[in-house]
Structures are given as structure tokens and as C-alpha cells.
mmCIF file of C-alpha atoms and ligand atoms in Angstrom:
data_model
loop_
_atom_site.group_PDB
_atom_site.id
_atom_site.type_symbol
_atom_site.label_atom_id
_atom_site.label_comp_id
_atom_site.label_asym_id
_atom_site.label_seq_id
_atom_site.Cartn_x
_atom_site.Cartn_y
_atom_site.Cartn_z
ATOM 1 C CA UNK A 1 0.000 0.000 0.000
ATOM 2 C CA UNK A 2 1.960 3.570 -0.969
ATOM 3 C CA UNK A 3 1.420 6.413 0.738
ATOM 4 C CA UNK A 4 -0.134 9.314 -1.286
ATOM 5 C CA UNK A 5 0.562 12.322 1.462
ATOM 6 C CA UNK A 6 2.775 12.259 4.264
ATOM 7 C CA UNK A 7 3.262 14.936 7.265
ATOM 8 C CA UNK A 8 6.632 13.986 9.178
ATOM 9 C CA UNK A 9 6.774 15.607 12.780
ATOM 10 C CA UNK A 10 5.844 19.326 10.534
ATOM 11 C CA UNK A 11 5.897 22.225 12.903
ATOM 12 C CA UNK A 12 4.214 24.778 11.041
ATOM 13 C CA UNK A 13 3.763 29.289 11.671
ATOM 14 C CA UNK A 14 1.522 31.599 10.951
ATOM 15 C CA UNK A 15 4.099 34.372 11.373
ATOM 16 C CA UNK A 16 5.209 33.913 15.104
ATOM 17 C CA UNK A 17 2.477 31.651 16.379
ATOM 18 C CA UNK A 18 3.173 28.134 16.236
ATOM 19 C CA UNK A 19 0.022 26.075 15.174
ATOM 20 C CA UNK A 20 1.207 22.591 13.927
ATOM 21 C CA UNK A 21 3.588 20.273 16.478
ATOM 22 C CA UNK A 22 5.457 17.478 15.632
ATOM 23 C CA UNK A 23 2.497 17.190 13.298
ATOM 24 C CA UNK A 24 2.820 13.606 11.653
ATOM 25 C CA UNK A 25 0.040 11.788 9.043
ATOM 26 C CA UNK A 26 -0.185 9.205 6.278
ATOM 27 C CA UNK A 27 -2.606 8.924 3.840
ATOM 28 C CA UNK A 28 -2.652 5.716 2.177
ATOM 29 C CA UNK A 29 -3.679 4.853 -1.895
ATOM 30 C CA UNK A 30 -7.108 3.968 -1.773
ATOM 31 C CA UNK A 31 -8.168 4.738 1.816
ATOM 32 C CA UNK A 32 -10.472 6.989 3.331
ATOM 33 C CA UNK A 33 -9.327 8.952 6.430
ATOM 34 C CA UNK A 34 -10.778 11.571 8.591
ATOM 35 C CA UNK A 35 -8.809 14.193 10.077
ATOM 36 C CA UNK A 36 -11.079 15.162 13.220
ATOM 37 C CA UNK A 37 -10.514 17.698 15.588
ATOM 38 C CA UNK A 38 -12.612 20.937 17.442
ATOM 39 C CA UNK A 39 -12.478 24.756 16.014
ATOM 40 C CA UNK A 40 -8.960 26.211 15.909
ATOM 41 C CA UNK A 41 -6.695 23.320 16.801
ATOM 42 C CA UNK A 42 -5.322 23.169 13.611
ATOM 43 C CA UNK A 43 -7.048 20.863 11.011
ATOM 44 C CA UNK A 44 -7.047 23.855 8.245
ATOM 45 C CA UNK A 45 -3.712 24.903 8.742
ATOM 46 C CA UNK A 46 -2.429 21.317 7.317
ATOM 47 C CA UNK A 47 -4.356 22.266 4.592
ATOM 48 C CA UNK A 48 -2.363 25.598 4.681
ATOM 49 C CA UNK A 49 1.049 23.624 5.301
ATOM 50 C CA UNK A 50 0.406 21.270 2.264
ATOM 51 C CA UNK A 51 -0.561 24.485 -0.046
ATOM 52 C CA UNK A 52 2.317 26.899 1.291
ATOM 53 C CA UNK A 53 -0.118 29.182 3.102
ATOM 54 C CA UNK A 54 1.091 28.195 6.404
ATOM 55 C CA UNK A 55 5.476 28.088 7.159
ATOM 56 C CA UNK A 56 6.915 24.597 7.737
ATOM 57 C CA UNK A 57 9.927 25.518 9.685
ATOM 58 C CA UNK A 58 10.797 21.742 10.342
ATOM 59 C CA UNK A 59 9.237 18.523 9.569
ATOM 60 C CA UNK A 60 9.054 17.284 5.720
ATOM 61 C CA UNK A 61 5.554 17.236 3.780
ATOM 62 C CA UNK A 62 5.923 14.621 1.126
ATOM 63 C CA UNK A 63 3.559 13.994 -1.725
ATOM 64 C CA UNK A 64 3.957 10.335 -3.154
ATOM 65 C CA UNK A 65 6.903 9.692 -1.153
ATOM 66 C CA UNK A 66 9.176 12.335 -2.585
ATOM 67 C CA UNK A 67 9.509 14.898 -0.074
ATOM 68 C CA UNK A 68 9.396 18.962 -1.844
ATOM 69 C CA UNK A 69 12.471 20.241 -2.548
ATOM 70 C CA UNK A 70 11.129 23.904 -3.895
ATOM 71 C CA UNK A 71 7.597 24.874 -2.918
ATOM 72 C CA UNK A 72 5.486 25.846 -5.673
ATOM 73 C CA UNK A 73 1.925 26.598 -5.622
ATOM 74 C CA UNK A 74 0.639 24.531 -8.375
ATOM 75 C CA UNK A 75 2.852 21.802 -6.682
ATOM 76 C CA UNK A 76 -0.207 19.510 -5.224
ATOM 77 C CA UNK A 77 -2.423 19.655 -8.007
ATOM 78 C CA UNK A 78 -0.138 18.993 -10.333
ATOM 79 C CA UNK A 79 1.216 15.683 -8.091
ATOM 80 C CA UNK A 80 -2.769 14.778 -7.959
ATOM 81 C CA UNK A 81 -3.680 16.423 -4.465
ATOM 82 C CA UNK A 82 -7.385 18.898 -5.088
ATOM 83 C CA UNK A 83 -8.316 20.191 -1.775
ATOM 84 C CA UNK A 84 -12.667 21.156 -1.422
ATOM 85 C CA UNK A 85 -11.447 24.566 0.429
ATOM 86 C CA UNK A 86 -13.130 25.419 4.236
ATOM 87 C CA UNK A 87 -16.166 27.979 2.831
ATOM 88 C CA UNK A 88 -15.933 26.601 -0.431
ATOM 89 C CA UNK A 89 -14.886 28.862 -2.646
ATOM 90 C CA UNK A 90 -17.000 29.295 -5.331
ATOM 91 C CA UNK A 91 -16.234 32.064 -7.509
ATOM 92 C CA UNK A 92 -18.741 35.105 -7.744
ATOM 93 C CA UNK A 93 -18.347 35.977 -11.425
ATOM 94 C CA UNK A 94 -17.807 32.794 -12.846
ATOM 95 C CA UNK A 95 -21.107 30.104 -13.840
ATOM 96 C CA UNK A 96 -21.517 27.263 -12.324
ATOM 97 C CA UNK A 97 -19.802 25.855 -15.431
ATOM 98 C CA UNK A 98 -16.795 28.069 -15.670
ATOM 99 C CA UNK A 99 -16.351 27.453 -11.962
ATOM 100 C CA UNK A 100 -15.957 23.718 -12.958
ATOM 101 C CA UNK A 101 -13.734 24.146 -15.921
ATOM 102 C CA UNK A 102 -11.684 26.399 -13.589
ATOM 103 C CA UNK A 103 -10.956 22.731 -11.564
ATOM 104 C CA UNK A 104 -9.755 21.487 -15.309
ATOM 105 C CA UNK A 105 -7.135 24.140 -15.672
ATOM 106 C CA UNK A 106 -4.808 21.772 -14.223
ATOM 107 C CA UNK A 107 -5.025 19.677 -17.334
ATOM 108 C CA UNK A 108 -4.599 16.308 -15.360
ATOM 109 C CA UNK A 109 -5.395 12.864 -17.257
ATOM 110 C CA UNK A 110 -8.713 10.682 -15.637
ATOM 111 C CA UNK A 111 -11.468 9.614 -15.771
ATOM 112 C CA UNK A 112 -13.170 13.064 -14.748
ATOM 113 C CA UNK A 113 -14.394 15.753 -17.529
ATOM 114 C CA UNK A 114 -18.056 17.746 -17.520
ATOM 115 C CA UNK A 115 -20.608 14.858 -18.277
ATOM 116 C CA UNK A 116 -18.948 12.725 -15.499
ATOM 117 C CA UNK A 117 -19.799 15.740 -13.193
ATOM 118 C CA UNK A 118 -22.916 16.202 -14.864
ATOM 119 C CA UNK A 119 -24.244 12.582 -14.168
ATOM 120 C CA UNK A 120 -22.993 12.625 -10.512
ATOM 121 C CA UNK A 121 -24.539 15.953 -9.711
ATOM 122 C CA UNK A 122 -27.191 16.523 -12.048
ATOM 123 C CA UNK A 123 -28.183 19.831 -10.708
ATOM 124 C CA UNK A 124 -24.868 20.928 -11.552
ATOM 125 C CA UNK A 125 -25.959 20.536 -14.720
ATOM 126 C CA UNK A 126 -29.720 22.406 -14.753
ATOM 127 C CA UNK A 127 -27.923 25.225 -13.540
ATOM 128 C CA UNK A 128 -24.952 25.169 -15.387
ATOM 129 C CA UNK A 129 -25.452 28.533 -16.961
ATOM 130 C CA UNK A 130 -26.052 30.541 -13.740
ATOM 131 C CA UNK A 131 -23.820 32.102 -11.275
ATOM 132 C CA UNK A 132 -21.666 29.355 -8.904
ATOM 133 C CA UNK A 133 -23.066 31.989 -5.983
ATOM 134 C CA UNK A 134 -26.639 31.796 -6.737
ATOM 135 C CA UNK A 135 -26.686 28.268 -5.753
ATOM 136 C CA UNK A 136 -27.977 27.145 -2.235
ATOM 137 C CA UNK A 137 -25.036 25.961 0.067
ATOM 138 C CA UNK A 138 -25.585 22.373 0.067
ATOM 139 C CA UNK A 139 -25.306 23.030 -4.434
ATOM 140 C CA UNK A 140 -22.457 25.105 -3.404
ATOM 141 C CA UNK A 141 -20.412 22.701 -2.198
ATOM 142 C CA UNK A 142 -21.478 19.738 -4.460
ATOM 143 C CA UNK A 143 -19.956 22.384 -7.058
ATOM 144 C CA UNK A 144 -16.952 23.145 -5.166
ATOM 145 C CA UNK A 145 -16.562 18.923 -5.140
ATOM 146 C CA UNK A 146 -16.841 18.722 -8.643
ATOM 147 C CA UNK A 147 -15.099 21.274 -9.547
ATOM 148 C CA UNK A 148 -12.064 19.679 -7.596
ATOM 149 C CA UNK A 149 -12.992 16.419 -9.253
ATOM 150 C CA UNK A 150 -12.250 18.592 -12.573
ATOM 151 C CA UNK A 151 -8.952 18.224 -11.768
ATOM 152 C CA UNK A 152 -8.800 13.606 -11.699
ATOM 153 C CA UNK A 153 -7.429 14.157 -8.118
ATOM 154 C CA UNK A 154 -5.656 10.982 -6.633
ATOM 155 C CA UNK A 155 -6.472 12.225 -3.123
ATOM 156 C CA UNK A 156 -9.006 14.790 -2.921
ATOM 157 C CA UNK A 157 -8.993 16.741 0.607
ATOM 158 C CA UNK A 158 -12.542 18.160 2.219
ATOM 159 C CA UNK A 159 -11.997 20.330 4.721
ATOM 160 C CA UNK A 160 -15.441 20.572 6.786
ATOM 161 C CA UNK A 161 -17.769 20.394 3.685
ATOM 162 C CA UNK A 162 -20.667 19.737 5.615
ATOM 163 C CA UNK A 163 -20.340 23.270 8.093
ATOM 164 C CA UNK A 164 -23.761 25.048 7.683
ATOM 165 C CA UNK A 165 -25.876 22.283 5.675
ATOM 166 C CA UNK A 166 -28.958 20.547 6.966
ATOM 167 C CA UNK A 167 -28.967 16.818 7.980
ATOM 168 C CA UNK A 168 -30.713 15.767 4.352
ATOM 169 C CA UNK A 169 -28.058 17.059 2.254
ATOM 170 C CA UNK A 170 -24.929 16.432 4.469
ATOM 171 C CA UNK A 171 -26.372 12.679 3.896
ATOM 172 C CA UNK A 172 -26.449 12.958 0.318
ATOM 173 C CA UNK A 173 -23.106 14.343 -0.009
ATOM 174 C CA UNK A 174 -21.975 11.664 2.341
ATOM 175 C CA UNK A 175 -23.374 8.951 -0.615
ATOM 176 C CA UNK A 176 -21.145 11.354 -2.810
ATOM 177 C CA UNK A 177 -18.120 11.414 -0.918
ATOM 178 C CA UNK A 178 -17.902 7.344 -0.734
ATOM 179 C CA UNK A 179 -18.815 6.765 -4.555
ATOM 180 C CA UNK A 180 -15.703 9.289 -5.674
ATOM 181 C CA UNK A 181 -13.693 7.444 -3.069
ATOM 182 C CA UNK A 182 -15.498 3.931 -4.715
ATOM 183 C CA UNK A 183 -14.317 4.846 -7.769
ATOM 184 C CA UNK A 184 -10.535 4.977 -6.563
ATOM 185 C CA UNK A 185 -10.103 8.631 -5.324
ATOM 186 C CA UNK A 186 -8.244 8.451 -2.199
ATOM 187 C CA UNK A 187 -10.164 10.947 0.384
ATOM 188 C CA UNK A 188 -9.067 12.929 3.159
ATOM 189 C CA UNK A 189 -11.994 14.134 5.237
ATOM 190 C CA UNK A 190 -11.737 17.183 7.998
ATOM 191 C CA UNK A 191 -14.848 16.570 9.869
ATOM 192 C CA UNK A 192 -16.825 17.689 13.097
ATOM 193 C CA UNK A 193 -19.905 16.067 11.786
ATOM 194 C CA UNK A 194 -19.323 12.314 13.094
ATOM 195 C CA UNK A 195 -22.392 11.081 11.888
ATOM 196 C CA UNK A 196 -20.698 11.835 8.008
ATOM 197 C CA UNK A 197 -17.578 10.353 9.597
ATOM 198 C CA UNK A 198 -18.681 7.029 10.469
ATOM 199 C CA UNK A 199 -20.764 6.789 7.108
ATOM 200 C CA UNK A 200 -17.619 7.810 4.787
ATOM 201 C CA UNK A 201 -14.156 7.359 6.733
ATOM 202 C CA UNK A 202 -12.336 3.778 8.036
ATOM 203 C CA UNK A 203 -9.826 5.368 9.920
ATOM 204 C CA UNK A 204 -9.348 8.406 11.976
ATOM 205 C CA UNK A 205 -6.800 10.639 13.533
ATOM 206 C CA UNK A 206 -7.863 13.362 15.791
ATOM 207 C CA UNK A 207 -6.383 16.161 16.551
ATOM 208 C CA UNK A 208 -5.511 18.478 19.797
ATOM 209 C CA UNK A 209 -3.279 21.606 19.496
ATOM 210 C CA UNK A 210 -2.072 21.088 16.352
ATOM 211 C CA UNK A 211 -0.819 17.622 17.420
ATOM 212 C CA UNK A 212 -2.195 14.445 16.596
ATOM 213 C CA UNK A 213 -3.727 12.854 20.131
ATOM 214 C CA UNK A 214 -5.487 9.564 19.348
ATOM 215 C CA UNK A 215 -6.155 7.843 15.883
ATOM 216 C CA UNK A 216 -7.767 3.899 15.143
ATOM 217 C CA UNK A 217 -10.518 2.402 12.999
ATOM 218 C CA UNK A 218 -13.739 4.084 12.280
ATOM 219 C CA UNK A 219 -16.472 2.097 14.315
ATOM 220 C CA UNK A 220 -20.106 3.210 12.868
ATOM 221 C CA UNK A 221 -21.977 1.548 15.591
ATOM 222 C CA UNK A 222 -19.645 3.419 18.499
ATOM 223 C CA UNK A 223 -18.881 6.729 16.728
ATOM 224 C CA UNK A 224 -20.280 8.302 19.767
ATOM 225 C CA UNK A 225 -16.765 7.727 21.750
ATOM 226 C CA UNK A 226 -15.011 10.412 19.364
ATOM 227 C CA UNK A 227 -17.213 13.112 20.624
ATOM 228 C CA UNK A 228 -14.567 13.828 22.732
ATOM 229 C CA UNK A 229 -13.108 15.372 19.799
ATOM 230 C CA UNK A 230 -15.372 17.279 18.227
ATOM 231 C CA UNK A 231 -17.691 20.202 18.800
ATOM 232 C CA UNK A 232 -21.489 18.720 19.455
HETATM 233 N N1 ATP B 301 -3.899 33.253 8.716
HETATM 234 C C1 ATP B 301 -3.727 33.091 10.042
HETATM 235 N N2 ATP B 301 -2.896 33.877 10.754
HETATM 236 C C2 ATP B 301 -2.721 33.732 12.082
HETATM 237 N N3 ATP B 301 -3.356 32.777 12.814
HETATM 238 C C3 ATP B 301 -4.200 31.970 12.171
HETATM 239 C C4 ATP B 301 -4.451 32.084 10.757
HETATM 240 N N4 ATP B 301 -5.339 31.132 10.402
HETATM 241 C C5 ATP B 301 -5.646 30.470 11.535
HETATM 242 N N5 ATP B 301 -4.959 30.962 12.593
HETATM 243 C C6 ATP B 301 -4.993 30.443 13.975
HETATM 244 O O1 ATP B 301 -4.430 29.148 13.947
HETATM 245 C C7 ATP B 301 -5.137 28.257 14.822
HETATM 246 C C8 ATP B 301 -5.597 27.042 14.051
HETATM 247 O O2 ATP B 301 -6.534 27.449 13.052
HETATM 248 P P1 ATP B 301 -7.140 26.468 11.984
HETATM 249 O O3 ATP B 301 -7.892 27.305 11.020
HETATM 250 O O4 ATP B 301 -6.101 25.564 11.467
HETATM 251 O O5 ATP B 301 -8.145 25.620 12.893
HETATM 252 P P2 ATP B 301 -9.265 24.562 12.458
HETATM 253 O O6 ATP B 301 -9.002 23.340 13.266
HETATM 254 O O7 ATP B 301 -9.327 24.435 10.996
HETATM 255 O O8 ATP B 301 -10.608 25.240 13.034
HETATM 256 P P3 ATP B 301 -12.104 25.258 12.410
HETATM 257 O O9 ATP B 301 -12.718 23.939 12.797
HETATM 258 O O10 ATP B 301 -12.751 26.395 13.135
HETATM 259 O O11 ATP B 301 -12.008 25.458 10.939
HETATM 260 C C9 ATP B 301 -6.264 29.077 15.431
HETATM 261 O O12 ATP B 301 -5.846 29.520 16.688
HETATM 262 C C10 ATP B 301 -6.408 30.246 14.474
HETATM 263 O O13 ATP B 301 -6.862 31.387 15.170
HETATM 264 MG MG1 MG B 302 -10.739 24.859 9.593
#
């Protein structure tokens, strides 16, 4: 089993304030992992670590096991990382459609082009012609999903998709989430929502101030002993 993304011991800054410690993950080919953790202990600023938005003064970040020599921002899409940005993203201007070719720009072979989209979120497609922000939030980020899908990802990072969307649609994009990851996408999920956790995620690692504290199997039937680490 290779590992897609690795964080080795990564202590990582905004500035002077030291958010990551000894911060150390593996995502494996294939798998789907939740990164879990409460409000401001960290989980974005791996995101932020992995996309240069965030200084790693020690620690490696490696992206299928070569470590980075040179930072660059296109650096992770172009190695097959697309991370589903915290808020989503969507661009104002832009149509639902341009806001999915914008995912494309990367120019990255796979299986994943318009239809595909299309036929996995066919409301994408009945609004294709109107503005990404005139969508409802739950649309929002099934856009913000494709349009990182745009890209054929090999691991595809969420960071807190579900934050602000009612019960109905987080469980629809739960079905989402686990088809793409079906269909060979390796996911990475930052969650609070445990109830999306334990219906999309096998294993775990949560997260305490900016350091992993526990990790282990995803157990639907006792999700209930990770509230612990999440906001309820
Ligand atoms: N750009 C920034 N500059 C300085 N400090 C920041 C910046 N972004 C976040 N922080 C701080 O870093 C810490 C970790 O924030 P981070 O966004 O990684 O948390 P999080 O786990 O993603 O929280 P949430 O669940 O609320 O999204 C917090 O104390 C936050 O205030
Ligand atoms: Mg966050």
C-alpha cells in the first residue's frame, strides 16, 4: 500500500504563532481517512502547510513519497492532491460551469471531464449557466466537489464540507463522498460532523493543538466515543 501524502513531525507558523507540532500523518492509496478535531486546533492549517499558506519551519511534507524540494503553488495539483477549500470557494463571477472548468485548468489525465460531473450531480448541470453563488449551500459545495474532481485528483482533501448544511443534504453528499472514493479517489476528510464520519471514513486521527492525540478504525456503531473530539 503507498502512501499518497505524508506529514513527518511538521511544525508549522503563521508568522510567530506556532500552530502545527510534531504534526505527523499518512494517507494511504485507496483509503479513506478523517482528520477530526474541534475549532482552531489546527485541522485547516495542514491544509495551509500542504498548499504553502502556512510556514513549515521543520518537519518534511511529502507527496507520493518524494519529499518537496522547492515549494510551488501549483505543486499539489499537479502531483494529484485537489483540496474542497473550508467555505468553499465558489467564484462570484464565474457560472456554475466556468467554476468547474476552472478545476480542469490543471489539465490532469482521468477519468473526470463535464458529463462525469454532470451525471454525478445533475443539478450541476440544470444550472450550469447561472452564477456558482446563486446556488444554495448544500449546491455550493457539491460544485466546489466537482469542480475539484475537474482536476482527476488521486487524493481529494474536504476540509469541513458539511459546516452550515442541513442533515438531508450532508447525507447525500456523504453517498457522494464514498462513490468518488469507490471509484478509486483516495479521500481525506476534515470533519466535526461524526455522523458523516462514520458513514464515509475507516480510519481516523484526531487532533488536539495542532498535534495528533489519538487515531484507530472508524467504528459506525460506536462513533459516539469520538465526541470527545469534536464540537457537538
Ligand atoms: N492566517 C492566520 N494567521 C494567524 N493565525 C491563524 C491564521 N489562520 C488560523 N490561525 C490560527 O491558527 C489556529 C488554528 O486554526 P485552523 O484554522 O487551522 O483551525 P481549524 O481546526 O481548521 O478550526 P475550524 O474547525 O474552526 O475550521 C487558530 O488559533 C487560528 O486562530
Ligand atoms: Mg478549519
Amino acid at each position: 500500500m503507498s502512501t499518497l501524502l505524508s506529514f513527518d513531525r511538521v511544525n508549522a507558523y503563521y508568522g510567530n504563532a506556532h500552530i502545527l507540532h510534531d504534526f505527523s500523518l499518512d494517507v494511504h492509496e485507496g483509503e479513506s481517512l478523517a482528520l477530526i478535531g474541534r475549532n482552531g486546533v489546527g485541522k485547516t492549517t495542514v491544509v495551509n502547510a500542504l498548499l504553502g499558506q502556512a510556514r513549515v519551519r521543520s518537519g518534511s511534507i511529502s507527496v507520493d513519497g518524494r519529499a518537496r524540494p522547492r515549494w510551488r503553488p501549483y505543486m499539489p495539483a499537479k502531483q494529484g492532491v485537489m483540496v474542497v477549500p473550508q467555505g468553499r470557494h465558489i467564484i462570484a463571477n464565474l457560472t456554475v460551469e466556468e467554476n468547474l472548468l476552472l478545476g480542469a485548468a490543471i489539465q490532469a489525465k482521468g477519468p473526470w471531464n463535464l458529463e462525469r460531473i454532470y451525471q454525478l450531480f445533475p443539478i450541476l448541470k440544470e444550472r450550469a449557466h447561472t452564477p456558482g453563488t446563486a446556488l444554495s449551500g448544500g449546491q455550493q459545495q457539491m460544485l466546489a466537489i466537482g469542480r475539484s474532481l475537474m482536476g482527476n485528483p488521486r487524493l481529494m482533501i474536504l476540509d469541513e464540507p458539511t459546516e452550515g448544511l442541513a442533515p438531508v443534504i450532508v447525507d447525500q453528499l456523504g453517498e457522494i463522498i464514498r462513490q468518488v472514493n469507490d471509484q478509486g479517489t483516495t479521500i481525506l476528510l476534515i470533519e466535526q460532523n461524526l455522523h458523516l464520519v462514520a458513514g464515509v471514513s475507516r480510519r481516523y486521527l484526531a487532533v488536539e493543538k495542532g498535534s495528533v492525540v489519538a487515531s484507530g478504525e472508524v467504528d459506525p456503531q460506536r462513533i459516539e466515543q469520538l465526541q470527545q473530539f469534536v464540537v457537538v
